[in-house]
């Protein structure tokens, strides 16, 4: 009898030797990694090291100058993708931005229903039901008829997370989701993110919240000068950093 072996699961996102430049400025210098279903990965590092650019490349908000990017096994690394391919990609890999990016002229409910109606072609009734489901999940069902200007920063970010969930994504990318918030509002957003992690959502989070990275992530990546300089389990990265640059970064962070 011939032995059979299980094949490893296809990563939700995989990249190999990813390069990104702006003119002569090389921001990503050959990044290779992958994210499996259920991973919660925190990306840390100094300002200007390429963290946010890397995240934006993963759902093709940025063009890629070299290397290969796959989402659910599909190659999406072509220099130019059709609008249809981009819509499909961004329905699978959603993004939550630092500054919320809600449409100010639409109510909370309308903000959540917009992409499912246009991209997923859902009916108004179905999209409204899903939107209310996720508003309830983030504790904001009572704000469905409000406009963004009527919300606190923490509420806006929770709405942005609910909007991402409405697309039923395979993964959500978070680009410093708490850095624009007043300190007392950070906890409510991190609480929603913790819940999503516990429920198995694949999440890649660029963050300065070291406690979140320690307690919620199953992997931490330290970016430096356009490359992943160090990665591993949180307890390894924080307790036993191998690189001088990571040790210096953690010392500086701990002083704030």
XYZ file of N, CA and C in Angstrom:
768
model
N 0.857 -1.194 0.000
C 0.000 0.000 0.000
C 0.886 1.235 0.000
N 0.561 2.196 -0.856
C 1.336 3.430 -0.928
C 0.903 4.375 0.182
N 1.870 4.889 0.904
C 1.561 5.814 1.993
C 1.069 7.142 1.431
N 0.109 7.734 2.087
C -0.370 9.065 1.714
C -0.037 10.040 2.826
N 0.241 11.257 2.456
C 0.631 12.282 3.416
C -0.275 13.486 3.227
N -0.687 14.100 4.319
C -1.522 15.293 4.174
C -0.743 16.428 3.529
N -1.395 17.152 2.634
C -0.741 18.302 2.020
C -0.961 19.511 2.913
N 0.045 20.369 3.033
C -0.139 21.548 3.873
C -1.228 22.442 3.316
N -1.958 23.097 4.200
C -3.042 23.979 3.768
C -2.489 25.132 2.938
N -3.244 25.536 1.946
C -2.853 26.687 1.149
C -2.891 27.936 2.020
N -1.800 28.708 2.072
C -1.815 29.934 2.876
C -2.907 30.888 2.385
N -3.459 31.649 3.310
C -4.399 32.691 2.910
C -3.666 33.734 2.065
N -2.482 34.131 2.521
C -1.626 35.071 1.777
C -0.200 34.533 1.803
N 0.467 34.581 0.666
C 1.882 34.188 0.597
C 2.604 35.147 -0.328
N 3.786 35.565 0.069
C 4.582 36.405 -0.816
C 6.024 35.900 -0.818
N 6.669 36.081 -1.953
C 8.045 35.628 -2.121
C 8.854 36.729 -2.805
N 9.885 37.186 -2.095
C 10.825 38.157 -2.667
C 10.112 39.413 -3.174
N 9.252 39.971 -2.311
C 8.435 41.124 -2.687
C 9.262 42.406 -2.637
N 9.224 43.157 -3.732
C 9.929 44.436 -3.832
C 8.930 45.546 -4.117
N 9.179 46.708 -3.510
C 8.391 47.895 -3.806
C 9.286 49.115 -3.728
N 9.264 49.931 -4.777
C 10.064 51.152 -4.824
C 9.184 52.329 -5.225
N 9.595 53.511 -4.764
C 9.026 54.768 -5.243
C 10.178 55.528 -5.887
N 10.253 55.455 -7.199
C 11.410 56.040 -7.870
C 12.674 55.326 -7.430
N 13.637 56.087 -6.942
C 14.896 55.497 -6.486
C 14.834 54.997 -5.045
N 13.726 55.258 -4.360
C 13.606 54.853 -2.963
C 13.054 53.427 -2.884
N 13.881 52.506 -2.438
C 13.475 51.112 -2.297
C 12.906 50.902 -0.891
N 11.601 50.614 -0.809
C 10.917 50.515 0.480
C 10.855 49.072 0.963
N 10.490 48.155 0.087
C 10.521 46.717 0.398
C 11.611 46.078 -0.429
N 12.446 45.277 0.219
C 13.687 44.821 -0.421
C 13.781 43.304 -0.518
N 12.642 42.683 -0.816
C 12.646 41.238 -0.983
C 12.037 40.527 0.208
N 10.752 40.811 0.492
C 10.073 40.255 1.659
C 9.415 38.930 1.281
N 9.680 37.899 2.060
C 9.072 36.579 1.846
C 8.440 36.098 3.148
N 7.163 35.743 3.082
C 6.473 35.206 4.265
C 5.141 34.642 3.813
N 4.401 34.046 4.752
C 3.050 33.581 4.450
C 2.210 33.616 5.719
N 0.907 33.708 5.509
C -0.046 33.776 6.608
C -1.062 32.662 6.418
N -1.169 31.794 7.424
C -2.096 30.681 7.370
C -3.450 31.091 7.958
N -4.465 30.327 7.625
C -5.807 30.589 8.153
C -5.760 30.571 9.678
N -6.329 31.610 10.303
C -6.358 31.706 11.751
C -5.162 32.384 12.371
N -4.147 32.706 11.570
C -2.998 33.441 12.103
C -3.417 34.828 12.565
N -2.825 35.265 13.669
C -2.919 36.663 14.092
C -1.482 37.152 14.204
N -1.068 37.950 13.240
C 0.329 38.364 13.122
C 0.433 39.860 13.390
N 1.265 40.221 14.348
C 1.541 41.634 14.618
C 2.854 42.016 13.967
N 2.827 43.112 13.219
C 4.031 43.630 12.562
C 4.461 44.877 13.319
N 5.673 44.843 13.836
C 6.206 45.961 14.601
C 7.480 46.458 13.933
N 7.916 47.651 14.331
C 9.145 48.192 13.781
C 9.127 49.707 13.780
N 10.276 50.322 13.548
C 10.358 51.783 13.576
C 9.608 52.422 12.416
N 9.289 53.691 12.555
C 8.626 54.430 11.473
C 9.507 54.422 10.230
N 8.865 54.277 9.063
C 9.592 54.328 7.812
C 10.290 53.043 7.419
N 9.980 51.936 8.105
C 10.687 50.685 7.807
C 9.982 49.849 6.749
N 8.794 50.275 6.295
C 8.094 49.550 5.240
C 6.873 48.764 5.696
N 6.487 48.868 6.969
C 5.380 48.062 7.503
C 4.064 48.345 6.767
N 3.678 49.616 6.716
C 2.398 49.959 6.102
C 2.426 49.724 4.591
N 3.552 49.992 3.961
C 3.674 49.725 2.525
C 3.482 48.240 2.246
N 4.084 47.395 3.075
C 3.919 45.952 2.930
C 2.444 45.579 3.020
N 1.746 46.116 4.005
C 0.334 45.807 4.178
C -0.469 46.237 2.956
N -0.178 47.409 2.440
C -0.918 47.933 1.286
C -0.632 47.130 0.023
N 0.544 46.528 -0.044
C 0.845 45.650 -1.181
C 0.020 44.364 -1.128
N -0.308 43.910 0.077
C -0.974 42.621 0.225
C -2.377 42.610 -0.360
N -3.058 43.767 -0.391
C -4.338 43.768 -1.101
C -4.314 44.725 -2.294
N -3.097 44.972 -2.757
C -2.819 45.674 -4.007
C -3.359 47.100 -4.041
N -3.312 47.771 -2.882
C -3.463 49.219 -2.890
C -2.201 49.864 -3.437
N -1.105 49.115 -3.440
C 0.153 49.529 -4.050
C 0.534 48.527 -5.132
N 1.086 49.017 -6.225
C 1.637 48.109 -7.220
C 2.909 47.473 -6.668
N 3.263 46.341 -7.207
C 4.435 45.599 -6.770
C 5.492 45.687 -7.866
N 6.713 45.988 -7.481
C 7.780 46.125 -8.463
C 8.544 44.825 -8.743
N 8.336 43.839 -7.891
C 9.011 42.562 -8.110
C 8.572 41.544 -7.091
N 8.698 40.268 -7.458
C 8.323 39.203 -6.549
C 6.941 38.649 -6.854
N 6.496 37.726 -6.021
C 5.240 37.021 -6.247
C 4.339 37.152 -5.018
N 3.059 37.403 -5.276
C 2.053 37.507 -4.224
C 0.886 36.606 -4.591
N 0.495 35.747 -3.650
C -0.652 34.869 -3.855
C -1.663 35.057 -2.736
N -2.938 35.050 -3.092
C -4.033 35.078 -2.130
C -4.898 33.856 -2.393
N -5.036 33.002 -1.382
C -5.768 31.742 -1.506
C -5.296 30.940 -2.723
N -3.971 30.965 -2.939
C -3.368 30.196 -4.019
C -3.412 30.853 -5.379
N -4.034 32.024 -5.487
C -4.147 32.708 -6.777
C -3.086 33.792 -6.896
N -2.369 33.785 -8.005
C -1.312 34.768 -8.235
C -1.939 36.126 -8.537
N -1.632 37.119 -7.689
C -2.164 38.472 -7.881
C -1.012 39.481 -7.929
N 0.133 39.029 -8.447
C 1.320 39.883 -8.434
C 1.567 40.618 -9.753
N 0.658 40.502 -10.712
C 0.839 41.227 -11.973
C 0.934 42.725 -11.692
N 1.738 43.424 -12.504
C 1.927 44.862 -12.269
C 0.595 45.595 -12.319
N -0.266 45.208 -13.267
C -1.600 45.799 -13.349
C -2.629 44.684 -13.275
N -3.627 44.864 -12.414
C -4.745 43.939 -12.312
C -6.014 44.643 -12.789
N -6.924 43.875 -13.377
C -8.200 44.450 -13.801
C -8.988 44.882 -12.570
N -9.952 45.781 -12.783
C -10.798 46.206 -11.672
C -11.538 45.016 -11.081
N -11.972 44.089 -11.929
C -12.677 42.909 -11.437
C -11.782 42.087 -10.516
N -10.526 41.892 -10.931
C -9.583 41.123 -10.115
C -9.293 41.841 -8.801
N -9.190 43.167 -8.845
C -8.945 43.936 -7.621
C -10.132 43.850 -6.665
N -11.352 43.955 -7.201
C -12.542 43.824 -6.355
C -12.578 42.449 -5.685
N -12.277 41.400 -6.480
C -12.293 40.042 -5.922
C -11.243 39.891 -4.829
N -10.041 40.438 -5.096
C -8.964 40.364 -4.113
C -9.357 41.075 -2.824
N -9.906 42.277 -2.939
C -10.206 43.079 -1.746
C -11.451 42.590 -1.012
N -12.263 41.764 -1.679
C -13.346 41.120 -0.945
C -12.801 39.980 -0.094
N -11.667 39.396 -0.500
C -11.039 38.316 0.274
C -10.092 38.861 1.344
N -9.401 39.948 1.011
C -8.426 40.542 1.925
C -8.854 41.978 2.174
N -9.557 42.187 3.270
C -10.110 43.496 3.606
C -9.079 44.297 4.397
N -9.325 45.599 4.528
C -8.353 46.451 5.213
C -9.052 47.467 6.102
N -8.503 47.648 7.293
C -8.962 48.665 8.230
C -7.844 49.687 8.378
N -8.166 50.945 8.100
C -7.150 51.986 8.014
C -7.015 52.742 9.335
N -5.940 53.474 9.444
C -5.667 54.290 10.625
C -6.738 55.373 10.805
N -7.192 55.958 9.697
C -8.119 57.096 9.774
C -9.519 56.740 9.277
N -9.926 55.487 9.436
C -11.310 55.014 9.303
C -11.811 54.964 7.862
N -11.632 56.066 7.078
C -12.063 56.112 5.672
C -13.550 55.796 5.490
N -14.380 56.320 6.375
C -15.821 56.205 6.206
C -16.326 57.339 5.323
N -17.378 57.086 4.553
C -17.964 58.135 3.720
C -18.812 59.049 4.607
N -18.471 60.338 4.702
C -19.159 61.224 5.654
C -20.609 61.489 5.296
N -20.988 61.366 4.008
C -22.347 61.683 3.593
C -23.284 60.484 3.716
N -22.753 59.327 4.137
C -23.567 58.126 4.302
C -23.720 57.802 5.786
N -24.860 57.240 6.150
C -25.033 56.784 7.520
C -24.124 55.582 7.777
N -24.019 55.214 9.049
C -23.238 54.029 9.408
C -23.733 52.813 8.637
N -25.053 52.617 8.627
C -25.613 51.454 7.927
C -25.309 51.510 6.438
N -25.433 52.681 5.837
C -25.156 52.819 4.399
C -23.685 52.571 4.095
N -22.783 53.007 4.977
C -21.365 52.719 4.795
C -21.114 51.213 4.753
N -21.793 50.471 5.631
C -21.575 49.029 5.694
C -22.180 48.295 4.506
N -23.275 48.803 3.979
C -23.968 48.111 2.889
C -23.364 48.386 1.518
N -22.569 49.441 1.395
C -22.137 49.900 0.073
C -21.360 48.836 -0.697
N -20.275 48.328 -0.121
C -19.442 47.358 -0.852
C -20.154 46.028 -1.100
N -20.865 45.452 -0.107
C -21.598 44.215 -0.414
C -22.605 44.373 -1.555
N -23.242 45.556 -1.638
C -24.186 45.777 -2.749
C -23.456 45.848 -4.075
N -22.354 46.631 -4.112
C -21.678 46.893 -5.383
C -20.776 45.735 -5.820
N -20.054 45.137 -4.867
C -19.052 44.122 -5.215
C -19.639 42.717 -5.163
N -20.348 42.408 -4.084
C -20.900 41.058 -3.927
C -22.278 40.913 -4.570
N -22.855 42.050 -5.012
C -24.159 42.056 -5.692
C -25.271 41.477 -4.819
N -25.167 41.725 -3.522
C -26.207 41.249 -2.614
C -27.456 42.106 -2.707
N -28.589 41.534 -2.319
C -29.834 42.299 -2.307
C -29.798 43.292 -1.153
N -30.635 44.323 -1.249
C -30.649 45.333 -0.193
C -31.027 44.722 1.148
N -32.028 43.843 1.135
C -32.465 43.219 2.376
C -31.382 42.362 3.004
N -30.703 41.547 2.189
C -29.635 40.685 2.708
C -28.477 41.517 3.239
N -28.103 42.552 2.480
C -26.971 43.387 2.902
C -27.286 44.133 4.193
N -28.529 44.581 4.330
C -28.907 45.281 5.552
C -28.875 44.323 6.746
N -29.328 43.097 6.553
C -29.325 42.117 7.646
C -27.906 41.801 8.090
N -27.005 41.622 7.117
C -25.603 41.328 7.441
C -24.962 42.528 8.138
N -25.255 43.733 7.628
C -24.690 44.946 8.243
C -25.133 45.072 9.697
N -26.390 44.832 9.967
C -26.877 44.936 11.343
C -26.275 43.837 12.225
N -26.048 42.671 11.642
C -25.409 41.577 12.388
C -24.036 42.007 12.892
N -23.262 42.645 12.005
C -21.898 43.005 12.391
C -21.852 44.286 13.220
N -22.811 45.189 13.013
C -22.898 46.341 13.918
C -23.210 45.887 15.331
N -24.075 44.899 15.445
C -24.364 44.332 16.758
C -23.112 43.698 17.356
N -22.354 43.028 16.519
C -21.137 42.356 16.979
C -20.143 43.343 17.582
N -20.034 44.535 16.993
C -19.082 45.527 17.507
C -19.742 46.500 18.490
N -20.986 46.197 18.881
C -21.655 46.976 19.913
C -22.219 48.307 19.458
N -22.583 48.420 18.164
C -23.031 49.715 17.654
C -24.343 49.628 16.869
N -25.164 48.646 17.175
C -26.438 48.512 16.459
C -27.304 49.763 16.623
N -27.176 50.432 17.773
C -28.002 51.615 18.036
C -27.516 52.849 17.293
N -26.376 52.732 16.586
C -25.837 53.885 15.851
C -25.978 53.719 14.335
N -26.812 52.782 13.907
C -26.941 52.486 12.476
C -27.346 53.707 11.656
N -28.199 54.563 12.221
C -28.676 55.727 11.477
C -27.833 56.973 11.651
N -26.760 56.875 12.434
C -25.896 58.033 12.669
C -24.945 58.253 11.492
N -24.426 59.474 11.404
C -23.393 59.796 10.410
C -22.031 59.773 11.105
N -20.953 59.520 10.343
C -19.626 59.417 10.960
C -19.252 60.579 11.869
N -19.653 61.798 11.498
C -19.276 62.962 12.317
C -19.916 62.928 13.708
N -20.938 62.094 13.867
C -21.627 61.982 15.158
C -21.020 60.904 16.057
N -19.953 60.261 15.595
C -19.336 59.164 16.329
C -17.997 59.580 16.920
N -17.603 58.921 18.009
C -16.246 59.082 18.538
C -15.259 58.342 17.634
N -13.991 58.600 17.838
C -12.977 57.906 17.047
C -13.037 56.398 17.227
N -13.243 55.972 18.471
C -13.332 54.538 18.722
C -14.530 53.910 18.044
N -15.653 54.634 18.049
C -16.837 54.129 17.360
C -16.619 54.063 15.853
N -15.971 55.081 15.287
C -15.687 55.062 13.853
C -14.835 53.852 13.481
N -13.838 53.547 14.318
C -12.968 52.424 13.984
C -13.716 51.099 14.120
N -14.619 51.007 15.102
C -15.428 49.786 15.214
C -16.369 49.638 14.018
N -16.898 50.762 13.528
C -17.709 50.722 12.315
C -16.857 50.243 11.133
N -15.620 50.741 11.045
C -14.731 50.330 9.956
C -14.452 48.827 10.011
N -14.297 48.278 11.214
C -14.088 46.836 11.354
C -15.348 46.082 10.911
N -16.519 46.565 11.345
C -17.772 45.932 10.928
C -17.921 45.986 9.408
N -17.539 47.101 8.799
C -17.603 47.222 7.339
C -16.744 46.159 6.665
N -15.549 45.914 7.201
C -14.693 44.868 6.646
C -15.334 43.500 6.782
N -15.948 43.239 7.930
C -16.560 41.930 8.168
C -17.731 41.671 7.225
N -18.409 42.725 6.788
C -19.546 42.566 5.885
C -19.159 41.937 4.552
N -17.880 42.017 4.196
C -17.408 41.420 2.941
C -17.052 39.948 3.111
N -17.236 39.401 4.313
C -16.903 37.999 4.616
C -15.484 37.650 4.144
N -14.483 38.429 4.572
C -13.137 38.250 4.036
C -12.459 36.996 4.592
N -11.436 36.554 3.876
C -10.566 35.484 4.364
C -9.580 36.032 5.393
N -9.223 37.304 5.253
C -8.267 37.940 6.172
C -8.573 39.418 6.245
N -8.218 40.022 7.394
C -8.327 41.474 7.545
C -6.945 42.027 7.872
N -6.574 43.074 7.151
C -5.322 43.790 7.391
C -5.650 45.046 8.198
N -4.908 45.272 9.276
C -5.127 46.448 10.129
C -3.875 47.318 10.087
N -4.023 48.548 9.609
C -2.881 49.457 9.517
C -2.921 50.450 10.673
N -2.214 50.117 11.759
C -2.156 50.955 12.957
C -3.561 51.429 13.364
N -4.454 50.493 13.650
C -5.871 50.857 13.829
C -6.169 51.698 15.057
N -5.232 51.807 16.001
C -5.510 52.594 17.212
C -4.663 53.855 17.322
N -3.783 54.103 16.359
C -2.824 55.202 16.542
C -3.472 56.578 16.423
N -4.652 56.676 15.794
C -5.324 57.972 15.670
C -6.339 58.202 16.784
N -6.408 57.284 17.750
C -7.426 57.363 18.791
C -6.879 57.966 20.073
N -7.762 58.646 20.817
C -7.411 59.054 22.170
C -7.156 57.801 23.008
N -6.228 57.877 23.967
C -5.858 56.675 24.731
C -7.036 55.947 25.361
N -8.048 56.680 25.835
C -9.156 56.006 26.521
C -10.066 55.254 25.551
N -9.916 55.481 24.234
C -10.746 54.802 23.243
C -10.071 53.582 22.639
N -8.775 53.412 22.914
C -8.013 52.318 22.318
C -8.580 50.964 22.741
N -8.932 50.846 24.013
C -9.366 49.562 24.560
C -10.584 48.987 23.863
N -11.542 49.853 23.474
C -12.765 49.332 22.863
C -12.486 48.730 21.493
N -11.536 49.297 20.762
C -11.177 48.755 19.453
C -10.377 47.463 19.610
N -9.409 47.468 20.522
C -8.622 46.256 20.751
C -9.499 45.115 21.261
N -10.547 45.465 22.020
C -11.461 44.433 22.510
C -12.159 43.713 21.367
N -12.591 44.469 20.353
C -13.220 43.854 19.174
C -12.204 42.981 18.437
N -10.966 43.461 18.311
C -9.941 42.700 17.610
C -9.593 41.408 18.355
N -9.552 41.486 19.670
C -9.326 40.263 20.467
C -10.433 39.241 20.218
N -11.660 39.713 20.168
C -12.786 38.809 19.931
C -12.658 38.138 18.565
N -12.302 38.916 17.549
C -12.132 38.350 16.210
C -11.021 37.294 16.197
N -9.930 37.578 16.906
C -8.830 36.618 16.984
C -9.293 35.312 17.624
N -10.064 35.435 18.694
C -10.567 34.240 19.386
C -11.504 33.430 18.500
N -12.173 34.097 17.576
C -13.112 33.407 16.680
C -12.424 32.847 15.439
N -11.101 33.050 15.323
C -10.356 32.433 14.229
C -10.153 33.277 12.994
N -10.461 34.576 13.059
C -10.227 35.443 11.904
C -8.733 35.592 11.649
N -8.319 35.452 10.411
C -6.934 35.690 10.022
C -6.697 37.199 10.005
N -5.694 37.653 10.756
C -5.467 39.077 10.920
C -3.980 39.384 10.820
N -3.646 40.425 10.069
C -2.279 40.941 9.998
C -2.348 42.393 10.453
N -1.643 42.719 11.538
C -1.840 43.989 12.231
C -0.520 44.739 12.352
N -0.418 45.874 11.673
C 0.695 46.792 11.925
C 0.318 47.596 13.163
N 1.148 47.516 14.204
C 0.717 48.092 15.481
C 1.895 48.561 16.324
N 1.592 49.542 17.192
C 2.521 49.947 18.252
C 2.016 49.471 19.614
N 0.928 48.706 19.607
C 0.355 48.192 20.856
C 1.073 46.895 21.222
N 2.139 47.003 22.008
C 2.964 45.832 22.304
C 2.227 44.811 23.158
N 1.321 45.272 24.021
C 0.577 44.320 24.841
C -0.320 43.451 23.968
N -0.969 44.056 22.982
C -1.781 43.289 22.034
C -0.906 42.283 21.294
N 0.256 42.740 20.825
C 1.157 41.845 20.094
C 1.586 40.663 20.959
N 1.859 40.924 22.219
C 2.285 39.856 23.139
C 1.169 38.862 23.434
N -0.033 39.394 23.694
C -1.103 38.568 24.263
C -2.017 37.930 23.228
N -2.165 38.534 22.062
C -3.167 38.077 21.100
C -2.542 37.404 19.886
N -1.368 37.864 19.466
C -0.738 37.329 18.259
C -0.198 35.920 18.484
N -0.183 35.137 17.412
C 0.567 33.881 17.471
C 1.931 34.021 16.785
N 2.124 35.189 16.114
C 3.429 35.462 15.512
C 3.659 36.968 15.483
N 4.912 37.358 15.704
C 5.303 38.769 15.630
C 6.418 38.893 14.602
N 6.290 39.899 13.729
C 7.333 40.206 12.749
C 7.928 41.568 13.073
N 9.241 41.646 13.078
C 9.922 42.923 13.258
C 10.499 43.352 11.925
N 9.954 44.462 11.397
C 10.445 45.023 10.133
C 11.551 46.025 10.421
N 12.561 46.012 9.587
C 13.616 47.017 9.662
C 14.207 47.213 8.278
N 14.222 48.452 7.822
C 14.850 48.812 6.542
C 14.336 47.966 5.383
N 13.008 47.762 5.333
C 12.402 47.103 4.187
C 12.451 45.601 4.179
N 12.841 44.987 5.297
C 12.927 43.532 5.379
C 12.379 43.048 6.717
N 11.969 41.785 6.760
C 11.626 41.159 8.037
C 12.944 40.745 8.690
N 13.353 41.497 9.704
C 14.634 41.224 10.340
C 14.534 40.074 11.339
N 13.349 39.941 11.942
C 13.180 38.872 12.924
C 11.698 38.537 13.022
N 11.375 37.256 13.197
C 9.989 36.855 13.401
C 9.946 35.596 14.251
N 8.830 35.418 14.941
C 8.683 34.244 15.780
C 7.491 34.395 16.697
N 7.340 33.471 17.614
C 6.269 33.560 18.596
C 6.515 34.758 19.506
N 5.441 35.394 19.989
C 5.622 36.616 20.795
C 6.578 36.436 21.968
N 6.481 35.305 22.656
C 7.333 35.109 23.816
C 8.815 35.029 23.428
N 9.092 34.541 22.221
C 10.482 34.478 21.747
C 10.981 35.857 21.334
N 10.157 36.555 20.547
C 10.579 37.854 20.003
C 10.788 38.873 21.121
N 9.874 38.901 22.085
C 9.967 39.907 23.134
C 10.953 39.536 24.240
N 11.052 38.261 24.575
C 11.925 37.858 25.685
C 13.357 37.603 25.251
N 13.534 37.145 24.008
C 14.883 36.783 23.550
C 15.164 37.328 22.154
N 15.109 38.646 21.983
C 15.400 39.198 20.647
C 16.838 38.900 20.235
N 17.001 38.488 18.985
C 18.326 38.097 18.506
C 19.121 39.271 17.934
N 18.415 40.221 17.289
C 19.126 41.294 16.603
C 19.306 42.513 17.508
N 20.425 43.181 17.340
C 20.690 44.410 18.100
C 19.617 45.453 17.823
N 19.167 45.522 16.559
C 18.181 46.548 16.189
C 16.853 46.308 16.900
N 16.423 45.049 16.999
C 15.181 44.750 17.705
C 15.331 45.033 19.200
N 16.470 44.693 19.782
C 16.685 44.978 21.205
C 16.595 46.471 21.473
N 17.195 47.277 20.593
C 17.154 48.729 20.758
C 15.728 49.251 20.601
N 14.991 48.694 19.642
C 13.603 49.109 19.416
C 12.745 48.805 20.635
N 12.880 47.618 21.197
C 12.069 47.236 22.359
C 12.422 48.070 23.587
N 13.709 48.411 23.742
C 14.107 49.289 24.853
C 13.449 50.645 24.732
N 13.461 51.180 23.504
C 12.884 52.508 23.278
C 11.379 52.479 23.530
N 10.709 51.435 23.050
C 9.258 51.310 23.247
C 8.915 51.213 24.741
N 9.725 50.479 25.492
C 9.422 50.272 26.908
C 9.589 51.539 27.735
N 10.300 52.535 27.188
C 10.525 53.782 27.916
C 9.362 54.754 27.761
N 8.435 54.444 26.837
C 7.305 55.360 26.599
C 6.122 54.969 27.461
